[in-house]
Coordinates of C-alpha atoms and ligand atoms in Angstrom, one line a residue:
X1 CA 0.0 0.0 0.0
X2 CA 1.4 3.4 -0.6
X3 CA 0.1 6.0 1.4
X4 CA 1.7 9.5 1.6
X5 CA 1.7 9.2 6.1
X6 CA 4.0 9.9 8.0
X7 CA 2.7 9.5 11.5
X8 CA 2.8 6.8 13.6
X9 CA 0.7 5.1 16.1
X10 CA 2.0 2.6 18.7
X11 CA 0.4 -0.5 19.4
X12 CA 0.8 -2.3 23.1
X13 CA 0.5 -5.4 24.7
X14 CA -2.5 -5.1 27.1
X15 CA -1.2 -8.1 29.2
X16 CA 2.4 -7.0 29.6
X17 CA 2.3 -3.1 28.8
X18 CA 5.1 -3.5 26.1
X19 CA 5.0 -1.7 22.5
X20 CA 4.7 -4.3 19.9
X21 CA 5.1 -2.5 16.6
X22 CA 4.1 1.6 15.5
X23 CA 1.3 1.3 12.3
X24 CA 1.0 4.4 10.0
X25 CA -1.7 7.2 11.0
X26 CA -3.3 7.8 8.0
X27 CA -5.3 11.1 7.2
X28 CA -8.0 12.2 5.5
X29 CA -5.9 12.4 1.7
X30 CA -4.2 9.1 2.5
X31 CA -7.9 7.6 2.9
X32 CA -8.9 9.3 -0.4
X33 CA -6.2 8.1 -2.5
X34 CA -6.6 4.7 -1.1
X35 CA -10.3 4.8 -2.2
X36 CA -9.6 6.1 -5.5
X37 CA -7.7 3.6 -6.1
X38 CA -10.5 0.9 -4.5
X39 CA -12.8 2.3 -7.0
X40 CA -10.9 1.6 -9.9
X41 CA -10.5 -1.5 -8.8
X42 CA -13.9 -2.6 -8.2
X43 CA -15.9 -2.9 -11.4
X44 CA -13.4 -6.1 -12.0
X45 CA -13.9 -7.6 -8.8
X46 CA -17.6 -7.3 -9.3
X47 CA -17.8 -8.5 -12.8
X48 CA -15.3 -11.2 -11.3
X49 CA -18.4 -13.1 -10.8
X50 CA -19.5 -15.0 -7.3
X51 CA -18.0 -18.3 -7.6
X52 CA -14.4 -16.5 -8.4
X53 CA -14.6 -14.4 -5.6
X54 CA -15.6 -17.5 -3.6
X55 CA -12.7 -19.4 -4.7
X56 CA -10.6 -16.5 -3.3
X57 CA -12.7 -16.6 0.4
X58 CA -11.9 -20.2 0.0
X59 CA -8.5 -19.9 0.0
X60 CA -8.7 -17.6 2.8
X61 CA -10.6 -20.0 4.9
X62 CA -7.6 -22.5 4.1
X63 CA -4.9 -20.2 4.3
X64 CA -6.2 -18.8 8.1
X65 CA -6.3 -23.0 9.3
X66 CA -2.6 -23.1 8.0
X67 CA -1.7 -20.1 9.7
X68 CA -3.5 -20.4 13.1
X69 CA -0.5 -19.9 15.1
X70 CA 0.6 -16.4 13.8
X71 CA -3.3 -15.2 13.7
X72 CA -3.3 -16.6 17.5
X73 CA -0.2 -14.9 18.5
X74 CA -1.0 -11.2 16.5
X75 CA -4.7 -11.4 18.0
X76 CA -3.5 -12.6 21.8
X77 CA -0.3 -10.0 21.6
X78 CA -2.8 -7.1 20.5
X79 CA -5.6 -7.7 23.0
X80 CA -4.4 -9.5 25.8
X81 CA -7.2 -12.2 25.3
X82 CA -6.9 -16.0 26.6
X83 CA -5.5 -18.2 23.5
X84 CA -8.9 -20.2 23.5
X85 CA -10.7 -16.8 23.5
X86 CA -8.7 -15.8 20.2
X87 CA -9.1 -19.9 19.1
X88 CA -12.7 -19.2 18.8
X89 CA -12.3 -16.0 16.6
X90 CA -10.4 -18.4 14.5
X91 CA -13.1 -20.9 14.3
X92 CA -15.9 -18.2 14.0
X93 CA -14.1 -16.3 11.1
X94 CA -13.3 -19.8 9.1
X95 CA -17.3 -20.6 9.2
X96 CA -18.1 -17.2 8.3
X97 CA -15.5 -17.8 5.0
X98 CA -17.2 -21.0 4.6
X99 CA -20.7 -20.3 5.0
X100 CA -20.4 -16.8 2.6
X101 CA -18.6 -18.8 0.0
X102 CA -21.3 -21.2 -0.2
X103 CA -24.8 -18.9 0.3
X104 CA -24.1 -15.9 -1.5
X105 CA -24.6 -16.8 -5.1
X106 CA -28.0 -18.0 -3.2
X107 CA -29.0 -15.0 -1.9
X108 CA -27.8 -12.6 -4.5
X109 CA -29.3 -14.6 -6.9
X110 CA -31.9 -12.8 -9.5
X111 CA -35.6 -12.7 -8.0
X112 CA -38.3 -13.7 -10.8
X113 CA -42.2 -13.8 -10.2
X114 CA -44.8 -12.3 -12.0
X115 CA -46.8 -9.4 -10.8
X116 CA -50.7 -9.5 -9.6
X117 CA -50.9 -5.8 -9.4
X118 CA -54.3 -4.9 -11.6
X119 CA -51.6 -2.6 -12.7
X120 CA -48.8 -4.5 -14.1
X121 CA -50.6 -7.8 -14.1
X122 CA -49.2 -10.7 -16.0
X123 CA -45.4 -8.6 -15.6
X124 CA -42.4 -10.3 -15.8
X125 CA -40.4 -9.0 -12.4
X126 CA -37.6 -9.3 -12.0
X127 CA -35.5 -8.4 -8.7
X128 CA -31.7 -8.0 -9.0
X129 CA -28.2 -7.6 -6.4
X130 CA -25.6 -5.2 -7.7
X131 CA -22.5 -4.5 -5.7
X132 CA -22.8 -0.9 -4.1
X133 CA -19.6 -0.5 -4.9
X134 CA -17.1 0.8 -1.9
X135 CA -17.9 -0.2 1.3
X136 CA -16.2 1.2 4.6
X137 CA -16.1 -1.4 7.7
X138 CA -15.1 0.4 10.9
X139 CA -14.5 -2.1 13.7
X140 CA -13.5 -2.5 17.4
X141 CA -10.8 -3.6 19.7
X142 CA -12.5 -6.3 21.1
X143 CA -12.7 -9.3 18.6
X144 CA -9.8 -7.9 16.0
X145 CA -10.7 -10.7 13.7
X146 CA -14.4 -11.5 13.6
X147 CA -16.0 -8.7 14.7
X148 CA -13.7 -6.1 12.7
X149 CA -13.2 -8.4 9.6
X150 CA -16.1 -10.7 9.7
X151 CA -18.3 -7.6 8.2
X152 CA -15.7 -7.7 5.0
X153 CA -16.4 -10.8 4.1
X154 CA -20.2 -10.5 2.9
X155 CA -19.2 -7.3 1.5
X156 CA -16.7 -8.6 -0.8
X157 CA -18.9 -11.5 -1.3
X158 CA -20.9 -9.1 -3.0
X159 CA -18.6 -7.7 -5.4
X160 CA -18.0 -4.4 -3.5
X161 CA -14.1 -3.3 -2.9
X162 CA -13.7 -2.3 1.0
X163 CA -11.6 -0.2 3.6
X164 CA -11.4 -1.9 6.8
X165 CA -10.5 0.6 9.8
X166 CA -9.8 -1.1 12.7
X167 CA -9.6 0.5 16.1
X168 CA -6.0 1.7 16.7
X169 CA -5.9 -0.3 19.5
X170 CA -5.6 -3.8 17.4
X171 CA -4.6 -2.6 13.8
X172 CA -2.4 -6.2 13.4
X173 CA -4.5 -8.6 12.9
X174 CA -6.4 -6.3 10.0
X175 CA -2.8 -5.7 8.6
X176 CA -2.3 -10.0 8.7
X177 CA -5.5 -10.2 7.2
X178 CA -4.8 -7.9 4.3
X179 CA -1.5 -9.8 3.6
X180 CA -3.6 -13.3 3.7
X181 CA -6.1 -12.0 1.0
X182 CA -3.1 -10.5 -0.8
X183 CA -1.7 -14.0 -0.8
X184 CA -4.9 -15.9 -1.8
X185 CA -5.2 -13.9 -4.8
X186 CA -7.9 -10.7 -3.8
X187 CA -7.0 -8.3 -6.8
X188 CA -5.0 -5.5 -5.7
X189 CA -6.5 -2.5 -3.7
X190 CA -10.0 -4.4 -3.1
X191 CA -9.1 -4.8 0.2
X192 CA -7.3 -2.4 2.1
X193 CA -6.9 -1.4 6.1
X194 CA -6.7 2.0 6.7
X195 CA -4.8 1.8 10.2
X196 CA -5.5 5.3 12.3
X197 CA -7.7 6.8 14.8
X198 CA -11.2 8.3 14.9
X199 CA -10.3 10.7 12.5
X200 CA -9.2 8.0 10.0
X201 CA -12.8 6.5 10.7
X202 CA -14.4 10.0 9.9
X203 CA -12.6 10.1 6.4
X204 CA -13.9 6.7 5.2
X205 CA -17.5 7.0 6.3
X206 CA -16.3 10.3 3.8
X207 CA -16.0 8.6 1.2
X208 CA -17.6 4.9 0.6
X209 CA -21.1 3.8 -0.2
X210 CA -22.1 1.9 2.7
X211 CA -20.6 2.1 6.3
X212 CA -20.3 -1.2 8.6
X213 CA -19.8 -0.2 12.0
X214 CA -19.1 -1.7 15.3
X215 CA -18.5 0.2 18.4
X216 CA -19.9 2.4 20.9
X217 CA -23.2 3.9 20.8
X218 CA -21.8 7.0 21.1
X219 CA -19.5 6.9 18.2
X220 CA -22.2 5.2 16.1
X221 CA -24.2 7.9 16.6
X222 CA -21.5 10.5 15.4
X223 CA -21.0 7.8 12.2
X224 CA -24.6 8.1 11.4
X225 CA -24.8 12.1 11.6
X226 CA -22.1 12.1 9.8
X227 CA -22.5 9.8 7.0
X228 CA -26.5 11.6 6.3
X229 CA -24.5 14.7 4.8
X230 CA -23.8 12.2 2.0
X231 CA -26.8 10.3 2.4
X232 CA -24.2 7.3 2.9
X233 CA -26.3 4.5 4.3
X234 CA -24.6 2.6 7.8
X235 CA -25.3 -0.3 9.5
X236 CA -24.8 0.1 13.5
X237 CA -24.0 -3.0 15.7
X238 CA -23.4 -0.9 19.1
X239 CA -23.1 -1.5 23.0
X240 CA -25.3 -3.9 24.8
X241 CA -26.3 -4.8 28.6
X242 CA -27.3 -8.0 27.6
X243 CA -29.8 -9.8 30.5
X244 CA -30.2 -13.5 31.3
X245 CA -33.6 -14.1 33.1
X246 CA -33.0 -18.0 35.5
X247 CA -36.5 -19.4 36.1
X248 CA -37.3 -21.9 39.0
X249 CA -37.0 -24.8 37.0
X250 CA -34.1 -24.3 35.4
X251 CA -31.3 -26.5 35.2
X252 CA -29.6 -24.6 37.5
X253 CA -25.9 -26.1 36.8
X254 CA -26.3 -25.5 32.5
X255 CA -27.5 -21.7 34.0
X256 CA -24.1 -21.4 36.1
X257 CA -21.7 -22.9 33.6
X258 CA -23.6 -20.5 31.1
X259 CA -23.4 -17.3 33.4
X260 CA -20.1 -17.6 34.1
X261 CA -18.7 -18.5 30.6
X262 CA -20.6 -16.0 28.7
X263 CA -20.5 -13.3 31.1
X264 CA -16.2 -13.6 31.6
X265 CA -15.3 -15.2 28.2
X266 CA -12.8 -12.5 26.6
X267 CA -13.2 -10.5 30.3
X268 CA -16.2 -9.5 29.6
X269 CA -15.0 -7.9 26.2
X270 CA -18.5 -9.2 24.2
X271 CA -20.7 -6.8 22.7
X272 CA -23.0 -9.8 23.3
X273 CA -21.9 -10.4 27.2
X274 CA -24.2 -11.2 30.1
X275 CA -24.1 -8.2 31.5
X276 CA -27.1 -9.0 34.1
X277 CA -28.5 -11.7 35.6
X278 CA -32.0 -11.8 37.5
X279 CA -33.0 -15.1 39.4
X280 CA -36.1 -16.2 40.4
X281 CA -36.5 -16.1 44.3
X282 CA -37.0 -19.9 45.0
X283 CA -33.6 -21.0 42.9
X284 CA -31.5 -17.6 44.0
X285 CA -29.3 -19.2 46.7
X286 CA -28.6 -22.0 44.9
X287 CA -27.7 -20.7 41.4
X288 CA -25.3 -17.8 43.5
X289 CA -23.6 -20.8 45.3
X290 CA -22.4 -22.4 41.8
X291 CA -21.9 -19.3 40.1
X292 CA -19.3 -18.5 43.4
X293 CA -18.0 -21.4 43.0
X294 CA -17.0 -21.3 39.8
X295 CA -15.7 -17.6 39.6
X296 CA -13.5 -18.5 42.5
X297 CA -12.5 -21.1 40.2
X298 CA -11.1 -19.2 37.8
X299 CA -7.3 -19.0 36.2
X300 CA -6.6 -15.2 35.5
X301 CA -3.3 -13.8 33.6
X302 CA -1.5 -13.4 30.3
X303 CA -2.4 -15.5 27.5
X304 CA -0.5 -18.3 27.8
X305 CA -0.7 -21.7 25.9
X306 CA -3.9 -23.2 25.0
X307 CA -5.9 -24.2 28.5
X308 CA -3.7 -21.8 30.3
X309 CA -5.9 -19.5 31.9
X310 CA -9.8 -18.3 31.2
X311 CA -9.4 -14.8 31.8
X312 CA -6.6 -12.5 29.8
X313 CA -6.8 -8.8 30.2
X314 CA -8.5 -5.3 29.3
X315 CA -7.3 -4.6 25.6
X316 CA -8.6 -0.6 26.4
X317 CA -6.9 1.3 29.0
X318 CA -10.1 3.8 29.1
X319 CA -12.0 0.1 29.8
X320 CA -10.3 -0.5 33.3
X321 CA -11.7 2.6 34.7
X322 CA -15.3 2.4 33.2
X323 CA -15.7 -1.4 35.1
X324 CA -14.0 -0.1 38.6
X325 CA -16.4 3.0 38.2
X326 CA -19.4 0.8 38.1
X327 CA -18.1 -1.7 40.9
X328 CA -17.5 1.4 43.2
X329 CA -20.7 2.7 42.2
X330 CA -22.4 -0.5 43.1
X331 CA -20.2 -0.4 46.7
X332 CA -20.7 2.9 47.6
X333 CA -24.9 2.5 46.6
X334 CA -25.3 -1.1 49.3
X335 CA -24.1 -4.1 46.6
X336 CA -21.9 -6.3 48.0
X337 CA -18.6 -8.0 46.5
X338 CA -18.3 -12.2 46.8
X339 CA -16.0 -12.6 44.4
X340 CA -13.4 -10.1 43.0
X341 CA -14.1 -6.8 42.7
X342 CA -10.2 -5.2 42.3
X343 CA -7.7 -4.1 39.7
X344 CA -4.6 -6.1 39.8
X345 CA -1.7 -4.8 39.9
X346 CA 0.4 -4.1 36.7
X347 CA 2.3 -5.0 34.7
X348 CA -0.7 -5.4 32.3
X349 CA -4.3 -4.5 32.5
X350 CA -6.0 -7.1 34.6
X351 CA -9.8 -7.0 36.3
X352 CA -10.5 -9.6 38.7
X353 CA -13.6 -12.0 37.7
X354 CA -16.0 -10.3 39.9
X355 CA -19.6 -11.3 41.7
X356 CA -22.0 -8.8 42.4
X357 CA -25.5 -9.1 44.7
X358 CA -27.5 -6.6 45.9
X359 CA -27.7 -4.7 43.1
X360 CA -30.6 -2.9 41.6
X361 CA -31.4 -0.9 38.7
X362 CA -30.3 2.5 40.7
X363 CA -26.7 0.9 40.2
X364 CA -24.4 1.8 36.5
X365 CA -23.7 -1.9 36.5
X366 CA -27.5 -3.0 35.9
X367 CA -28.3 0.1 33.0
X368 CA -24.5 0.8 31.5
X369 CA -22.4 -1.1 29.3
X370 CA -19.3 -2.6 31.8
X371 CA -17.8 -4.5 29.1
X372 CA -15.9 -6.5 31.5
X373 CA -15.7 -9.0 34.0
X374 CA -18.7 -8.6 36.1
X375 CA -21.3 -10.7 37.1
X376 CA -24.4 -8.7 38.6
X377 CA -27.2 -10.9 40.1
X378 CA -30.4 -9.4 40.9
X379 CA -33.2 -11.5 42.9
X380 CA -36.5 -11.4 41.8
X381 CA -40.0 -12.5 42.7
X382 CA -41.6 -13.9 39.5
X383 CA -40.3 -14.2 36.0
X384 CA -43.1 -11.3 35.4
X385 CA -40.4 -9.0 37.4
X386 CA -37.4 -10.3 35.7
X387 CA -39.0 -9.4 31.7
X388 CA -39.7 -5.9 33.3
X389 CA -36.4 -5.4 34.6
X390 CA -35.0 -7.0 31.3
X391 CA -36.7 -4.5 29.3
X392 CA -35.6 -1.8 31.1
X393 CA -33.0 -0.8 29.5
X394 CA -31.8 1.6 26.4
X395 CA -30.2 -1.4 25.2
X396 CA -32.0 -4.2 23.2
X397 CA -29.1 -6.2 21.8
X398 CA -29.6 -10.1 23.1
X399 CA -30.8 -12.1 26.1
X400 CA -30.6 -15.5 27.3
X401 CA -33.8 -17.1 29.4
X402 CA -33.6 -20.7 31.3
X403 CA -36.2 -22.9 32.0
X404 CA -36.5 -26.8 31.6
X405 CA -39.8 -25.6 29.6
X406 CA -39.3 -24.7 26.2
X407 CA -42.4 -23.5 25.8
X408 CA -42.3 -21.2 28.5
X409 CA -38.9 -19.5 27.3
X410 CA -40.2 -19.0 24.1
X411 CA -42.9 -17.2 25.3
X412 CA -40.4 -15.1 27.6
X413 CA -38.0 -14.8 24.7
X414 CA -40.9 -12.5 22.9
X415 CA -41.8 -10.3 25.4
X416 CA -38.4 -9.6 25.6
X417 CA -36.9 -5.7 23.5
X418 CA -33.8 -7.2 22.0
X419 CA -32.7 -8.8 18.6
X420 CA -32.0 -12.0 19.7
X421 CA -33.0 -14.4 22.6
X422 CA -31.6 -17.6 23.3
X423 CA -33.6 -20.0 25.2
X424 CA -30.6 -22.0 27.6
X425 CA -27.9 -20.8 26.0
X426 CA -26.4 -17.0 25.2
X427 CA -23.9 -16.0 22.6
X428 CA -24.2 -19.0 20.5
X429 CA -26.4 -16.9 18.0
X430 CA -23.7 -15.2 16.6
X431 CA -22.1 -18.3 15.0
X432 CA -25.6 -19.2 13.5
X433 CA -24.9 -17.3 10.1
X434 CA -28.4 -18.1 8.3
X435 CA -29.8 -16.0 11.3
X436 CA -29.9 -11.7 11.4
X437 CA -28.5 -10.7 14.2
X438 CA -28.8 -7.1 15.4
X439 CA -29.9 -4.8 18.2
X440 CA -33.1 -3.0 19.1
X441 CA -33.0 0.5 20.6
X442 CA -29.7 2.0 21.4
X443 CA -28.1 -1.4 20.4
X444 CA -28.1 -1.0 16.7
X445 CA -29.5 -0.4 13.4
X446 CA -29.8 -2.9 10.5
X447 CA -27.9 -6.3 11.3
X448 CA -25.5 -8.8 10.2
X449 CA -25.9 -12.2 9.2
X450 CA -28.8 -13.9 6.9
X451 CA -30.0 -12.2 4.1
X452 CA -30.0 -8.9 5.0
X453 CA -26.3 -9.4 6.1
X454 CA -25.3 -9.3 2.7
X455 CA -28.2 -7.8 0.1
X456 CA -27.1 -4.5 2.4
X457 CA -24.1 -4.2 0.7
X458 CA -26.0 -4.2 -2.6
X459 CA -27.9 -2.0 -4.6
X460 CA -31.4 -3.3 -5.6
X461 CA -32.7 -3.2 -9.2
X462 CA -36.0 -3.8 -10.1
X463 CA -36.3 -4.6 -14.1
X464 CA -40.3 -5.1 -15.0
X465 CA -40.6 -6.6 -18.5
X466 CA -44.0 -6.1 -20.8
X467 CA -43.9 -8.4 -23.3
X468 CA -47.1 -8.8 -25.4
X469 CA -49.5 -5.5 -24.9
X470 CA -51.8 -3.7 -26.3
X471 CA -51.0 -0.7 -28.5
X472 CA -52.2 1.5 -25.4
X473 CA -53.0 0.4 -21.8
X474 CA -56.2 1.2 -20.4
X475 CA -55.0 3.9 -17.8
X476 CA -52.7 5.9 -20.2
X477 CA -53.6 9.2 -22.4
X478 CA -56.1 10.3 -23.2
X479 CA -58.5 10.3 -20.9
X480 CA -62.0 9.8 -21.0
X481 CA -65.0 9.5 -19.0
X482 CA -66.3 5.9 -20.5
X483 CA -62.6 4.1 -19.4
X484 CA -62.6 6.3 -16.1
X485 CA -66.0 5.0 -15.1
X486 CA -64.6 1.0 -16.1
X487 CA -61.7 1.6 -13.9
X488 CA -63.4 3.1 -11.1
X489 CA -66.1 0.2 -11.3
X490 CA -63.0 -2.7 -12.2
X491 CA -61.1 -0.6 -8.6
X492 CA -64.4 -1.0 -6.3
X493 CA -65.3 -4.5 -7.5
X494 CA -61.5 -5.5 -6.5
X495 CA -61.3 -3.5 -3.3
X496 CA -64.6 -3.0 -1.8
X497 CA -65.9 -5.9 -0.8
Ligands
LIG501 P1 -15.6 3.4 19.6 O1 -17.0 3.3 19.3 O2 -15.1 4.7 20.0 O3 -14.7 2.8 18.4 C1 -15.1 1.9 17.4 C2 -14.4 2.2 16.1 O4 -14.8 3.5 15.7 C3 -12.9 2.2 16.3 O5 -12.3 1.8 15.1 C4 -12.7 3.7 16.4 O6 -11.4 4.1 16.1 C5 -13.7 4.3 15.4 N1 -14.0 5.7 15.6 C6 -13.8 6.4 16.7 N2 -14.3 7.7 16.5 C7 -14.8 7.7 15.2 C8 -15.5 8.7 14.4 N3 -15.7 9.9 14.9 N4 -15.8 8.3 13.2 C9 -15.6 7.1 12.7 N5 -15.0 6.1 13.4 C10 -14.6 6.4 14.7 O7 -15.4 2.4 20.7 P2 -14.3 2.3 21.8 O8 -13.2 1.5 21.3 O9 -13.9 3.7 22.3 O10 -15.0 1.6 23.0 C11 -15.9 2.4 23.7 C12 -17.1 1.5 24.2 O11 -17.7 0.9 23.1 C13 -16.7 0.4 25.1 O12 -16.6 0.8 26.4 C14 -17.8 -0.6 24.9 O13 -18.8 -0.3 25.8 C15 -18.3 -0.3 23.5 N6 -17.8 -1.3 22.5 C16 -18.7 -2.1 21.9 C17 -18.3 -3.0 21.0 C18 -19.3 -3.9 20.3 O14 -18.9 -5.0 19.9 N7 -20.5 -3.5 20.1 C19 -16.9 -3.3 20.7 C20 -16.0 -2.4 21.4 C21 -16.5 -1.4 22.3 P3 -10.3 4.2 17.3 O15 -10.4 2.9 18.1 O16 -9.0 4.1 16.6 O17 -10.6 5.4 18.1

């Protein structure tokens, strides 16, 4: 890539406080000239034809499986994370290469039918995909692989050429990814990573089609006011507060094991976390006791080898003192503390796996995203109380409900504000690609996945073909009031009954 910058940024190890490497700070003209040149590029890719560019995904998928060791070393070095919690962004991002490979030539496929409108009727319609052409993915710290680069792949799926900007916290994964698609033979300049700040984000929502971001609410906000002066349209995947309601008859040791994996997996780091847990009255002692237990449980420390430890460290500085704010908060307002609760001490950004009772919805750790390791629990009379306390909330992302009755959940599951519920199990969603997934309220807009995860990134073309017809259609010039008293009887016959 040759860009004209000439700052640098540094990039640290969150778990030992070192500098790994300094990545370029691009600016505003280096972003321009990179997509110039991603626009000349694209009308090849996209004419390149779905099952070429799936041969190149392909490759990719194959190419990340022989190369797991140096994707598990850039993503553990950049964000401190356990090696099993950067082993499943590796297994995640190979089914996403897999399953995009194999369904987009089904959902991009033409759309035929023929139209009953009074209208048109007898029409051949058809409904078409076409690239949108340059599409900007903006991406987080937290899951440097899937959740930054995992939006790229429908995109180029689709034909489009796209400008990955990772957070400047973990530019090196990005930077291994573009030399794997390099490698796997991606035409040149249809995937590039713009490394930078938010400044570097603000200069590609400047300039592509389509924005993909994921981040704060906050900053999605500022992405989407700025991306309406050029009527660019965006795709928001923002914070969450994720709740998981226990019932009575739950299977209390499936609830723990659940709690406590997908409330501490990647410290919390999970736009998708548990970030809240209310337990029915009858089962609350008991569910506390295992989840206790297996908190205490826990290995904390720097990634080491695989099995090492369960909990690595805070990839974002700024993150450390937004998840002691809301444990003091919770302190200083009556919660108590029965597991964890501290900073360690350096070097290396470390929370302790924490347990929280006593909390209510007065606290920042029940209503604010923590984005760490925190485990809340909240006791509640009925499940009636727990779906009220669920929903309140500006968040709508996900939820996770357990009961041994499946009919029950499901009927919890949609009286609960979110995008996704899962009914004894949380998180697991995400790897189910055939599925949208995407947040309600304050959580998102539009959503990834399915479908929609990848027509997004298209433009839509309606082409309406008359074949045999008269010389002149009923409704068209001129007018008269014989064939304007047919219509109007033909309209009321149809519609008024
Ligand atoms: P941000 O929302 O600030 O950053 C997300 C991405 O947007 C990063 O690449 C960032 O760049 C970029 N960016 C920042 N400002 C702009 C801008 N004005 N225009 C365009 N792009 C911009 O998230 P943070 O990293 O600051 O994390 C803050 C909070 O977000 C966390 O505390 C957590 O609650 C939540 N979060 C949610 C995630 C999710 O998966 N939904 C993931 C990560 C965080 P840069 O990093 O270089 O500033």
């Amino acid at each position: 890539m040759t860009t004209v910058a000439t700052r640098a940024r540094p990039v640290e190890d969150p778990a030992t406080g070192h500098v790994l490497r300094e990545v370029a700070d691009l600016s505003a003209d280096d972003v321009a000239a990179i997509a110039a040149r991603a626009r000349a590029a694209q009308p090849g890719w996209g004419a390149a034809g779905i099952a070429a560019r799936a041969t190149v995904m392909t490759r990719a998928r194959r190419w990340l499986m022989a190369n797991t060791d140096g994707f598990l070393e850039t993503i553990c070095a950049e964000t401190g994370k356990t090696r099993d919690d950067a082993q499943l962004e590796l297994t995640v991002q190979a089914q996403s290469f897999a399953f995009w490979a194999g369904h987009a030539k089904r959902y991009l496929a033409d759309e035929r039918t023929r139209s009953r409108s009074p209208i048109a009727f007898g029409r051949r319609v058809i409904v078409r995909y076409e690239p949108i052409g340059l599409v900007g993915v903006i991406g987080p710290w937290n899951y440097p692989l899937v959740n930054a680069f995992g939006d790229c792949v429908p995109a180029l799926m689709a034909g489009n050429a796209v400008i990955l900007k990772p957070s400047e916290v973990t530019p090196l994964t990005a930077l291994l990814v573009e030399e794997m698609l390099s490698d796997c033979g991606l035409p040149a300049d249809i995937f590039t990573v713009a490394t930078g700040a938010g400044p570097t984000g603000e200069a590609v929502v400047d300039k592509v089609d389509y924005v993909m971001f994921t981040g704060s609410t906050r900053t999605g906000r500022a992405v989407m006011q700025r991306a309406a002066a050029s009527m660019t349209p965006v795709s928001l995947e923002m914070g969450g507060k994720d709740p998981m309601i226990v019932c009575a008859d739950a299977d209390l040791d499936r609830a723990a094991n659940t709690a406590v994996f997908s409330g501490l997996c990647n410290s919390g780091q999970v736009c998708i976390s548990i970030e809240r847990i209310y337990v029915e009255a009858p089962v609350y002692q008991e569910f506390l006791a295992k989840v206790t237990a297996k908190v205490q449980s826990l290995r904390q420390g720097p990634p080491a080898g695989a099995g090492a430890v369960e909990v690595g460290a805070i990839t974002y500085a700024p993150q450390l003192e937004i998840i002691e704010r809301h444990v003091e908060d919770a302190r200083k307002k009556g919660a108590s503390v029965l597991v964890g609760g501290s900073r360690l001490n350096g070097p290396g950004r470390f929370y302790e796996p924490t347990v929280l009772v006593d909390v209510d919805h007065a606290m920042s750790c029940m209503t604010e995203e923590t984005f760490g390791p925190t485990l809340p629990i909240m006791r509640v009379g009925d499940v009636s109380e727990a779906i009220e306390l669920a929903n309140d909330s500006q968040y709508g992302l996900q939820a996770s409900v357990f009961t041994r009755d499946l009919e029950k959940g499901e009927a919890i599951a949609r009286k609960l504000q979110c995008g996704a519920v899962c009914v004894n199990d949380a998180q697991v969603n995400f790897t189910v690609f055939d599925a949208p997934m995407g947040g309600w309220k304050s959580s998102g807009l539009g959503s990834r996945h399915g479908a929609s995860g990848i027509r997004k990134y298209c433009r839509t073309q309606t082409v309406l073909l008359t074949g045999l017809a008269p010389k002149r259609d009923l409704h068209q010039f001129p007018y008269s009031a014989l064939r304007s008293r047919l219509i109007g009887t033909a309209v009321r016959r149809l519609y008024g009954r």
